[in-house]
Short mmCIF file of C-alpha atoms in Angstrom, two decimals:
data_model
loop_
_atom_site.label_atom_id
_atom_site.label_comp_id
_atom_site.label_asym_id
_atom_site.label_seq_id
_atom_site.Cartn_x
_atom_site.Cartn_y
_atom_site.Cartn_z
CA UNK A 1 5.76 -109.38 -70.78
CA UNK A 2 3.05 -108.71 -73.02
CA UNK A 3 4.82 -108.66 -75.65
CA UNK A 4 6.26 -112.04 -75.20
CA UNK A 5 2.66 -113.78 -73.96
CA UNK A 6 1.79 -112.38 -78.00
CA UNK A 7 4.38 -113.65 -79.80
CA UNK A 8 4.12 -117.02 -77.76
CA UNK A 9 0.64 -117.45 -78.99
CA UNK A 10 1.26 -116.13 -82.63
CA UNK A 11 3.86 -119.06 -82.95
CA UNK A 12 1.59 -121.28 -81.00
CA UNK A 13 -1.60 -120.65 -83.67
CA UNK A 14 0.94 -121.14 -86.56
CA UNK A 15 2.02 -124.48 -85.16
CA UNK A 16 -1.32 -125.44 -84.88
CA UNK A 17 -2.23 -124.27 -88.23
CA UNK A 18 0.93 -126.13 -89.90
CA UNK A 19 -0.11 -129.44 -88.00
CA UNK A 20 -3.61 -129.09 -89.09
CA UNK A 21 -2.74 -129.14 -92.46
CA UNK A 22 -0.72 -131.61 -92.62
CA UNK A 23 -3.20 -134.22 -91.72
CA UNK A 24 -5.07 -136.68 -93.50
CA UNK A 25 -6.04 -134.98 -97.08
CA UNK A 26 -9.26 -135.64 -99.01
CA UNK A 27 -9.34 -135.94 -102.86
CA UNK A 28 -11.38 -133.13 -104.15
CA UNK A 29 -13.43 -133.46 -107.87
CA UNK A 30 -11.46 -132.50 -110.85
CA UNK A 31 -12.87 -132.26 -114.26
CA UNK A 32 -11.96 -134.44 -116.61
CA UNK A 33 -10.44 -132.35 -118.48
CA UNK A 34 -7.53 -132.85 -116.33
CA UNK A 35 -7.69 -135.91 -115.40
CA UNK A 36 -6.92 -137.13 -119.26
CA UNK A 37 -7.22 -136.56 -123.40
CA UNK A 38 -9.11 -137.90 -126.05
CA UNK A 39 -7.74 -140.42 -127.75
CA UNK A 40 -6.15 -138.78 -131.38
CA UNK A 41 -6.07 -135.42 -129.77
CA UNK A 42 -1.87 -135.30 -129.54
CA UNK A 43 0.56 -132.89 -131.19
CA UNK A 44 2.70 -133.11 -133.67
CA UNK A 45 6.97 -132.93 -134.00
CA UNK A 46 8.04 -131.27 -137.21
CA UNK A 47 11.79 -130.84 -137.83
CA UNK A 48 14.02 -129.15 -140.47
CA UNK A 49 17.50 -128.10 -141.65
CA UNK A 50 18.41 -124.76 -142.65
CA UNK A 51 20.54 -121.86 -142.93
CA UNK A 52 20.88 -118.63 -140.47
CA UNK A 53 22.77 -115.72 -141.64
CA UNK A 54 24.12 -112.28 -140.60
CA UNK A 55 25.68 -113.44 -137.81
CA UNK A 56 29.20 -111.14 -136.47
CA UNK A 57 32.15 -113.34 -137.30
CA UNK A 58 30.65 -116.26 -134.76
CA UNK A 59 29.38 -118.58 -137.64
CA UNK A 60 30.58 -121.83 -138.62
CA UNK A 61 34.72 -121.73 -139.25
CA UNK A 62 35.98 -123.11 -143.08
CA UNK A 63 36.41 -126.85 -141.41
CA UNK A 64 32.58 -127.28 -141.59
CA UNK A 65 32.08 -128.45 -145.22
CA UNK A 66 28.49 -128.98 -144.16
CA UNK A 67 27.71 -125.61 -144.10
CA UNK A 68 29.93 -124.65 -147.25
CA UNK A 69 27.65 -127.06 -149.19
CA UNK A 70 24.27 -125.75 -147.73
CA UNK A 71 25.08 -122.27 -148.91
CA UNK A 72 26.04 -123.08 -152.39
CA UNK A 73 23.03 -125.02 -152.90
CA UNK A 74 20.99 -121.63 -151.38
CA UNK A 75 22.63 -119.56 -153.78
CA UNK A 76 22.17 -122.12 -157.00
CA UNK A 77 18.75 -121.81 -156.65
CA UNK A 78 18.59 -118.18 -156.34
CA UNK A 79 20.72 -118.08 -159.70
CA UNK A 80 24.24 -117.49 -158.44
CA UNK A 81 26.99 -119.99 -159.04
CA UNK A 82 30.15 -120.53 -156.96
CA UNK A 83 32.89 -122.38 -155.72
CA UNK A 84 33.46 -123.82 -152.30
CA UNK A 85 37.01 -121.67 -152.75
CA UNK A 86 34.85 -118.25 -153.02
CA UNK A 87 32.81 -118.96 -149.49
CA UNK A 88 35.06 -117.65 -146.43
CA UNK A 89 32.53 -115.59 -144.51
CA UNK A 90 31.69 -116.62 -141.06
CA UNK A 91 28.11 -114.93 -141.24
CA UNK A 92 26.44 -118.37 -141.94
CA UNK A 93 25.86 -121.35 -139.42
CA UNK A 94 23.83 -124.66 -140.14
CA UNK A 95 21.44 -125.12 -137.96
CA UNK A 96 18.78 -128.06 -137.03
CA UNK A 97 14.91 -126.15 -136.33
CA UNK A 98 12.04 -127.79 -134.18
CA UNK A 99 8.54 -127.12 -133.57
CA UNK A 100 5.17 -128.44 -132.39
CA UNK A 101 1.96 -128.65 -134.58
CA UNK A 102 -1.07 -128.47 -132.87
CA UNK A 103 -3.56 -131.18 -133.28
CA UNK A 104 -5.93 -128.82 -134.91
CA UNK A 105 -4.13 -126.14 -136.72
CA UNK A 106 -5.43 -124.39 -140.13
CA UNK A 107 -3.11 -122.56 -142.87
CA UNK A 108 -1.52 -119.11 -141.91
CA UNK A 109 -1.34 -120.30 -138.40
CA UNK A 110 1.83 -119.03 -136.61
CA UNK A 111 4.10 -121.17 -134.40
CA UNK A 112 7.33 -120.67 -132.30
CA UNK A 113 10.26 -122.59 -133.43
CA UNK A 114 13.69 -123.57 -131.66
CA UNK A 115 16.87 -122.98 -133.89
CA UNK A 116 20.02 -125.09 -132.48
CA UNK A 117 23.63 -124.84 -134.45
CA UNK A 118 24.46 -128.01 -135.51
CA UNK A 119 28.73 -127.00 -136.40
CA UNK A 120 30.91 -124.75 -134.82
CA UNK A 121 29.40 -121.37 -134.62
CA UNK A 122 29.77 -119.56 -131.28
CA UNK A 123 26.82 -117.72 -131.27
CA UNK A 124 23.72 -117.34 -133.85
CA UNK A 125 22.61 -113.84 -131.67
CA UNK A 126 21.65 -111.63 -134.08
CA UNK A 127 21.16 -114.16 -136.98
CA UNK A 128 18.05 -114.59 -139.54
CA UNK A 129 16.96 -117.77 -140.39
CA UNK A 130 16.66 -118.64 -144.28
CA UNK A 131 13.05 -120.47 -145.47
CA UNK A 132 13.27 -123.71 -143.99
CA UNK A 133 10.89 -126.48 -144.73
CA UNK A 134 9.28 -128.01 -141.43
CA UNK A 135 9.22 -131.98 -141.55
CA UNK A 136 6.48 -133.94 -139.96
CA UNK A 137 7.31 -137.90 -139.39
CA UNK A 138 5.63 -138.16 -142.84
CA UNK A 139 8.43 -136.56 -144.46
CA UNK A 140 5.59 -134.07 -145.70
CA UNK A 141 6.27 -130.23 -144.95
CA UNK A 142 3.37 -128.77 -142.72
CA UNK A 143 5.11 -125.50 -142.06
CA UNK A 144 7.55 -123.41 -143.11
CA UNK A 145 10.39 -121.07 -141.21
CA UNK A 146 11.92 -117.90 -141.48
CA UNK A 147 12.94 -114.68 -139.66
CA UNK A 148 14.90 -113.04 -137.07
CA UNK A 149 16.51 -115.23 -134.29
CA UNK A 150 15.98 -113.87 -130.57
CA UNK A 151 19.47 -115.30 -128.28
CA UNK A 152 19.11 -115.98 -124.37
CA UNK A 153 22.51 -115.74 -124.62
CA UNK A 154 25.95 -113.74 -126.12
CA UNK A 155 29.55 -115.03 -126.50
CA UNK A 156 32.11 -112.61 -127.15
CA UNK A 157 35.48 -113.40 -127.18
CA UNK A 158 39.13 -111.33 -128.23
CA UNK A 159 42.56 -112.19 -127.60
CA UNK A 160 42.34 -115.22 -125.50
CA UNK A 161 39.55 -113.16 -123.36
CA UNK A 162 36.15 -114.37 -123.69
CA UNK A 163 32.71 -113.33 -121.65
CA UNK A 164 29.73 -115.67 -122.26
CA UNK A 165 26.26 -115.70 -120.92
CA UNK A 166 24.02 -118.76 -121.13
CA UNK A 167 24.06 -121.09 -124.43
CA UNK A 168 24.24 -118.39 -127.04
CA UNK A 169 23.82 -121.24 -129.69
CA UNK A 170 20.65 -121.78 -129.18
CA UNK A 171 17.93 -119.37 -130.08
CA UNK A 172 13.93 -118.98 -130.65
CA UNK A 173 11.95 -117.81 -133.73
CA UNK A 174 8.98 -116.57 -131.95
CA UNK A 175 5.99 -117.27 -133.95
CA UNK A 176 8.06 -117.02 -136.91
CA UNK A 177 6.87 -120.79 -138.46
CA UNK A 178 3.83 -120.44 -140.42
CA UNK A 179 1.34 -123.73 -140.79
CA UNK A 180 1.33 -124.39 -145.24
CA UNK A 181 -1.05 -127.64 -143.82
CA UNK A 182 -3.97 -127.93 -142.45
CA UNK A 183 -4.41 -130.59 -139.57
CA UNK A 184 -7.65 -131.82 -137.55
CA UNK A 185 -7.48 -134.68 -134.95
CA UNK A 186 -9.23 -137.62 -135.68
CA UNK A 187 -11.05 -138.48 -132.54
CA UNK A 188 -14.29 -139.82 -133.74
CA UNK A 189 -13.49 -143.58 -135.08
CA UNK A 190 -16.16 -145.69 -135.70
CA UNK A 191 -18.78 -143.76 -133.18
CA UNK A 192 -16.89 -144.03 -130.39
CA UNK A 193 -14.49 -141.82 -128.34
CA UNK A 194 -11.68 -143.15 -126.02
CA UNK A 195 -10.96 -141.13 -122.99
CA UNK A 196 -7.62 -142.08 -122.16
CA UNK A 197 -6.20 -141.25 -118.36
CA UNK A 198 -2.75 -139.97 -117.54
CA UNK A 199 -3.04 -142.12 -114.61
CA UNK A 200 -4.16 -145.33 -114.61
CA UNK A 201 -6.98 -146.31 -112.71
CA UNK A 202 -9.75 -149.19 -112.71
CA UNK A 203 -11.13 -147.37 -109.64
CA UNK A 204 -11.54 -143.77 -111.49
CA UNK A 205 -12.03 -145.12 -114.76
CA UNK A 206 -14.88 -146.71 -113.69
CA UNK A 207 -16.35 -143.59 -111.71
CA UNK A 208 -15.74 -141.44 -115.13
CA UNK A 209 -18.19 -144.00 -116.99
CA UNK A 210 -20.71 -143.72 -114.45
CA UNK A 211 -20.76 -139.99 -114.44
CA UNK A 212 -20.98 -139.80 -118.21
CA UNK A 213 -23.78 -142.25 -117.89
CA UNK A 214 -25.85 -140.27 -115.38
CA UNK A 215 -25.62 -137.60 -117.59
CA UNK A 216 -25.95 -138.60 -121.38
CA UNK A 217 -27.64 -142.19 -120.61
CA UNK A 218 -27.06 -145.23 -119.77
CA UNK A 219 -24.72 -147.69 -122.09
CA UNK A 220 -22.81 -144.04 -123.02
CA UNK A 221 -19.79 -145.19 -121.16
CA UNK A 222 -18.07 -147.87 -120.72
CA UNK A 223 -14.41 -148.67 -118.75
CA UNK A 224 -12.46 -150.95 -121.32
CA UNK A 225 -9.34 -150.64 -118.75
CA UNK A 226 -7.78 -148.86 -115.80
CA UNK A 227 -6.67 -146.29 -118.93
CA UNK A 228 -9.19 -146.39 -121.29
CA UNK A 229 -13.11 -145.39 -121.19
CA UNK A 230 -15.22 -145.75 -124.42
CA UNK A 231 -17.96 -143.59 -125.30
CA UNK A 232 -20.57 -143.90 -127.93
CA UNK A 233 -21.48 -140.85 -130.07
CA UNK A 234 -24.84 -141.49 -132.56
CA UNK A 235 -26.03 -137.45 -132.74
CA UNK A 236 -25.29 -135.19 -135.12
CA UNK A 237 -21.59 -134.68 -136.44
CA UNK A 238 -22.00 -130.89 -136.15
CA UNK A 239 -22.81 -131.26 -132.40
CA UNK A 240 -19.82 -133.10 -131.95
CA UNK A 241 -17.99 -130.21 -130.56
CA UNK A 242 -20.51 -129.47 -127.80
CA UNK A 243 -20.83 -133.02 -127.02
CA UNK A 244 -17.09 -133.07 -125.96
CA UNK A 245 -17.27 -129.82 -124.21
CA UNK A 246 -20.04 -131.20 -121.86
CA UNK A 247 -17.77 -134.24 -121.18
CA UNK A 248 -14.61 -132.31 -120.35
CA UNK A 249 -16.80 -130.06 -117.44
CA UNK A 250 -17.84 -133.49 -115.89
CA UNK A 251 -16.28 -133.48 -112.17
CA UNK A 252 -15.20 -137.07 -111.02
CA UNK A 253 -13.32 -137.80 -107.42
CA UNK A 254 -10.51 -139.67 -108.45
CA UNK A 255 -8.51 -142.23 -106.55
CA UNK A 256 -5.55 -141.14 -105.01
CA UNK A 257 -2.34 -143.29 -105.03
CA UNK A 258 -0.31 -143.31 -101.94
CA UNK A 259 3.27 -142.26 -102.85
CA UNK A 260 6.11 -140.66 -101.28
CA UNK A 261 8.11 -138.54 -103.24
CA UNK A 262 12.35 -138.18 -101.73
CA UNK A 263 15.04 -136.08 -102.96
CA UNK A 264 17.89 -137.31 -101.89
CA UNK A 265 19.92 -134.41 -103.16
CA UNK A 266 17.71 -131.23 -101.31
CA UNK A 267 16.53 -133.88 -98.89
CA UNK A 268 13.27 -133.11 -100.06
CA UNK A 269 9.91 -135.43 -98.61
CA UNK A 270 6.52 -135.25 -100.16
CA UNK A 271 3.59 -137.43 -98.96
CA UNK A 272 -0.14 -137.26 -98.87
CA UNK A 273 -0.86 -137.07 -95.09
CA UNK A 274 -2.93 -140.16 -95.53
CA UNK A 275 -0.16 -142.67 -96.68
CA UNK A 276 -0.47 -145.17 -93.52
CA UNK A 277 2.49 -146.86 -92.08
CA UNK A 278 1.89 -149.97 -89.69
CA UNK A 279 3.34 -150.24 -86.23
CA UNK A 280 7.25 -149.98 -86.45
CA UNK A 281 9.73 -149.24 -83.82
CA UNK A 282 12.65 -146.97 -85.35
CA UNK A 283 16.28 -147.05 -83.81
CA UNK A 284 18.29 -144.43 -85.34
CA UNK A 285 22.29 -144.44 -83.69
CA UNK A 286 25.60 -142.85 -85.44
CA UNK A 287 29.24 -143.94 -84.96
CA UNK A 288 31.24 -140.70 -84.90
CA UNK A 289 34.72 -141.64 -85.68
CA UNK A 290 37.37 -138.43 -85.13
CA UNK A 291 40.80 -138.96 -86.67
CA UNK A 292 43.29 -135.87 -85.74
CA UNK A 293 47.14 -136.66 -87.02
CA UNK A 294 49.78 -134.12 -86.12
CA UNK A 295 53.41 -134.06 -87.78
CA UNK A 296 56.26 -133.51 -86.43
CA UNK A 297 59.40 -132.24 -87.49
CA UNK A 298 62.81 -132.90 -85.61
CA UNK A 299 65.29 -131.12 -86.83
CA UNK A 300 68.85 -132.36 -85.77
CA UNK A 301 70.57 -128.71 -85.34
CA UNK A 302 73.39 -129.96 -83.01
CA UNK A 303 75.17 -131.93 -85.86
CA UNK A 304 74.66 -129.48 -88.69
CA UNK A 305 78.02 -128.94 -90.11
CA UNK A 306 80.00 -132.50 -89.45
CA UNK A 307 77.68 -134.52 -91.15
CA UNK A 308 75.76 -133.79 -94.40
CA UNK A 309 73.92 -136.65 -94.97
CA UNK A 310 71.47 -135.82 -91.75
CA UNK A 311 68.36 -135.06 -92.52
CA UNK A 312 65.10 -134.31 -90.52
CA UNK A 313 62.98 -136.69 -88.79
CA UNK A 314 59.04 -136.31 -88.91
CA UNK A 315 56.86 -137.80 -86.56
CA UNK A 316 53.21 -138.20 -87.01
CA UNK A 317 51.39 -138.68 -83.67
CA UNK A 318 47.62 -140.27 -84.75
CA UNK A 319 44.73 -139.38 -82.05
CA UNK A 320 41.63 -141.50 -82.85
CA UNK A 321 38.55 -140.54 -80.86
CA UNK A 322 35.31 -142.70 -81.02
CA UNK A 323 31.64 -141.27 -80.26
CA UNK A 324 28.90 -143.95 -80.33
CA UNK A 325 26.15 -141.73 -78.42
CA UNK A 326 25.81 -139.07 -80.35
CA UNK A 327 22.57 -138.80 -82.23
CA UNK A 328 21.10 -141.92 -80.73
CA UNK A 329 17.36 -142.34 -81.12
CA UNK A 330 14.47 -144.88 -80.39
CA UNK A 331 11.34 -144.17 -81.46
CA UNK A 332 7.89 -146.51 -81.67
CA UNK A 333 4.83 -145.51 -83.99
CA UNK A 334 1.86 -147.51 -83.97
CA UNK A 335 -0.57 -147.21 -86.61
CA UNK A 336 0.02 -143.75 -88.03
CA UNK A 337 0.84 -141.75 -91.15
CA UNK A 338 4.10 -140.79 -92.79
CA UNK A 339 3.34 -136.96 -91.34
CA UNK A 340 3.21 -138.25 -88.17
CA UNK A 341 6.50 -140.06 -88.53
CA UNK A 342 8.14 -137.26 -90.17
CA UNK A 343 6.78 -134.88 -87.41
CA UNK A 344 7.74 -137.22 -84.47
CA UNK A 345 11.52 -137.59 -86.26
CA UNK A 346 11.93 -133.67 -86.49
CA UNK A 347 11.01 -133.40 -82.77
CA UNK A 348 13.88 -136.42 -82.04
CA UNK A 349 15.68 -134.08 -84.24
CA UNK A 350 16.57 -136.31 -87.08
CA UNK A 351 17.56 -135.11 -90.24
CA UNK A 352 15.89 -134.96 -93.44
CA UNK A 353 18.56 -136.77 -94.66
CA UNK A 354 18.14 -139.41 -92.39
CA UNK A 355 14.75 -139.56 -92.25
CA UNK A 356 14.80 -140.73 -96.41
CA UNK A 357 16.59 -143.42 -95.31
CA UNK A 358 14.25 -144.50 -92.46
CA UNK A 359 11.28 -144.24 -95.00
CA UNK A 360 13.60 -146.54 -97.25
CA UNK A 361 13.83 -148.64 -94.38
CA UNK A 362 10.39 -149.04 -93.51
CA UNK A 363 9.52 -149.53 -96.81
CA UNK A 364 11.74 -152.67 -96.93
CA UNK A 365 10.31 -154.15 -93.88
CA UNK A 366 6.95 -153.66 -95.47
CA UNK A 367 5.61 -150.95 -92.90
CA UNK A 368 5.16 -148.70 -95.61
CA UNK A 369 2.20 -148.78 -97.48
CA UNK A 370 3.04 -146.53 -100.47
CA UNK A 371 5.10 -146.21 -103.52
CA UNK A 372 8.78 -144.46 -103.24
CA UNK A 373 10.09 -142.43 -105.91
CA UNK A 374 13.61 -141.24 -105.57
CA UNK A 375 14.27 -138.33 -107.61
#
C-alpha cells in the first residue's frame, strides 16, 4: 500500500508539473543578435561545372556526349589531343558543384562544397574532383575546387542484383574550395546602419530603437518600419567593429505573435499557452457506418452430370450497421486559452486529429485569436 500511495503522488506531482507549464508563457529578452542582421551582411551562392574522376565503372555511360566533350577539352589544355572515338572509360562523371561564400571571407580561406552528377553515373564514391572554377552571380570566380569526394552513400550492382544505400550521387568536398577573392560586407552606407528583423514588428522595432537610444544617445535609432531600424554611425571607422558588437549584446523583449502551429500528418499542435480563444461551445459527434457483406456459394451438386451448362449461384447477403453515439461530445469554454481547450479535449478524449479540426473550426467562427499554420 505504500508503494501505491508513492507512485500515486509521483504521477500526481508530474501532472501538476506538466499543467504548470503549460500555462500562460512570458516573452523573455533576446539579444539582438537573434532577433535580426545587418543590412549587407548576407552570403553568397557560387556555382560551377566540372569533372570528377577515378570513379569504379559507375561514371557516366558513352550516351552522355556532355561528359565526352568536358574531358576532351580537360585534356586539350593539358596538351593531349583526342577523339571522342578514343574516350570509353566510365571513370569520369560531369558534375554541377555548389557552395556558400561568407560575407566576409579573405584569400586562402577554405569552404565545403556539394558535388551533384548531372548524367548518368551511379555513384561518384570514391571520385576526385578536377579544378573547378566557383561562379558567383557576377559570373566572376571567387573560389576554386578540387579534391577527394566523401559519399553518404554506395551503389553496387552485378547481374541484375543491386544493393544501394542513400543517394550515392551526391557527395561533399569538405573544405576542399579555397576563396581566390576577397569579400567584405558593405554595411556602412552613407553613415547609417539598417537593422533588419526576421520578424516583422512595429511593436519590437520600435523597442530596439529605444534601447539603442538609451545606450548610445538619443536620435541613434530610429524605426523606419515594422522591419527596418536605422542607426547613425559618425565615430571613427576603425571603431566600427566594436560599435556593432555593443549593438548585437543589446537585450530587447520582443512581441510575441499568437500562432498555432498543426500537423496534420503526426497530428502535431503547437501553441503559446497564451493564445486566447473567446467563449465557444464545441459539439464533437461521429457517424460510424459498419458495412459486413458475406458471399455465398450454392453449388447445384444434385444435377451434376445431366446438365452441363449449370453453374453455381453466389449470394451476397449485405449487413449494414449504423452507430451515431459513439464518440459524442459537448463541451463549453468560456474565455480561455488554446491549452486549456486542448487539455479539456484530451480529458473528453478527443483525438489529436480531431482536435486540428476543432481549432480549424474555431478559427472560422472567429473564436480564435491567432494565426494557423498547417504544415
Amino acid at each position: 500500500m505504500i508503494m501505491v500511495s508513492c507512485v500515486r503522488t509521483l504521477i500526481a506531482g508530474a501532472l501538476l508539473f506538466l499543467t504548470a507549464i503549460a500555462g500562460p508563457a512570458m516573452a523573455q529578452e533576446v539579444q539582438l543578435r537573434g532577433l535580426g542582421r545587418f543590412d549587407g551582411w548576407r552570403e553568397n551562392a557560387l556555382i560551377g561545372y566540372g569533372l570528377v574522376t577515378g570513379l569504379a565503372g559507375s561514371g557516366d555511360t558513352r550516351r552522355n556526349a556532355v561528359t565526352r566533350q568536358a574531358l576532351r577539352n580537360v585534356l586539350s589544355r593539358l596538351g593531349t589531343t583526342v577523339t571522342e572515338d578514343q574516350i570509353s572509360s566510365r571513370n569520369v562523371a560531369v558534375v554541377m558543384v555548389i557552395a556558400t561564400l561568407p560575407a566576409s571571407a579573405n584569400v586562402g580561406d577554405r569552404i565545403d562544397a556539394t558535388v551533384s552528377s548531372i548524367g548518368d553515373a551511379r555513384s561518384l564514391a570514391g571520385g576526385t574532383l578536377l579544378m573547378t572554377p566557383m561562379l558567383g552571380p557576377d559570373q566572376r570566380p571567387y573560389a576554386l575546387a578540387q579534391g577527394a569526394l566523401v559519399a553518404g552513400g554506395y551503389s553496387f550492382e552485378s547481374e541484375l542484383n543491386q544493393q544501394q544505400r542513400n543517394y550515392p550521387t551526391t557527395a561533399l568536398l569538405q573544405s576542399g574550395a579555397t576563396v581566390e577573392s576577397a569579400v567584405d560586407a558593405q554595411i556602412l552606407k552613407n553613415g547609417e546602419l539598417s537593422f533588419l528583423l526576421s520578424d516583422p514588428s512595429f511593436g519590437t522595432a520600435q523597442r530596439i530603437a529605444e534601447i539603442i537610444n538609451s545606450r548610445f544617445g538619443f536620435g541613434t535609432a530610429s524605426a523606419k518600419s515594422a522591419d527596418q531600424v536605422k542607426v547613425r554611425f559618425a565615430g571613427d571607422p576603425s571603431t566600427l567593429t566594436a560599435f556593432l558588437a555593443q549593438i548585437e549584446t543589446l537585450s530587447v523583449r520582443p512581441e510575441s505573435h499568437p500562432r498555432v502551429v498543426v500537423n496534420e500528418r503526426t497530428g502535431t499542435i503547437v501553441a503559446g499557452g497564451d493564445v486566447q480563444i473567446s467563449s465557444v461551445a464545441i459539439s464533437q459527434g461521429d457517424i460510424k457506418i459498419t458495412i459486413k457483406a458475406e458471399n455465398y456459394a450454392s453449388q447445384p451438386g444434385f444435377i451434376a452430370g445431366f446438365a452441363n451448362d449449370v453453374r453455381s449461384l453466389v449470394v451476397t447477403n449485405t449487413k449494414l450497421d449504423v452507430d451515431d453515439t459513439v464518440g459524442d461530445t459537448v463541451v463549453r469554454f468560456p474565455n480561455t486559452t488554446v491549452g486549456d481547450l486542448v487539455q479539456g479535449l484530451s480529458r473528453s478524449r478527443v483525438s489529436t486529429r480531431r482536435m486540428i479540426s476543432i481549432l480549424q473550426a474555431i478559427k472560422t467562427a472567429g473564436a480564435l485569436h491567432a494565426d494557423i499554420i498547417v504544415q
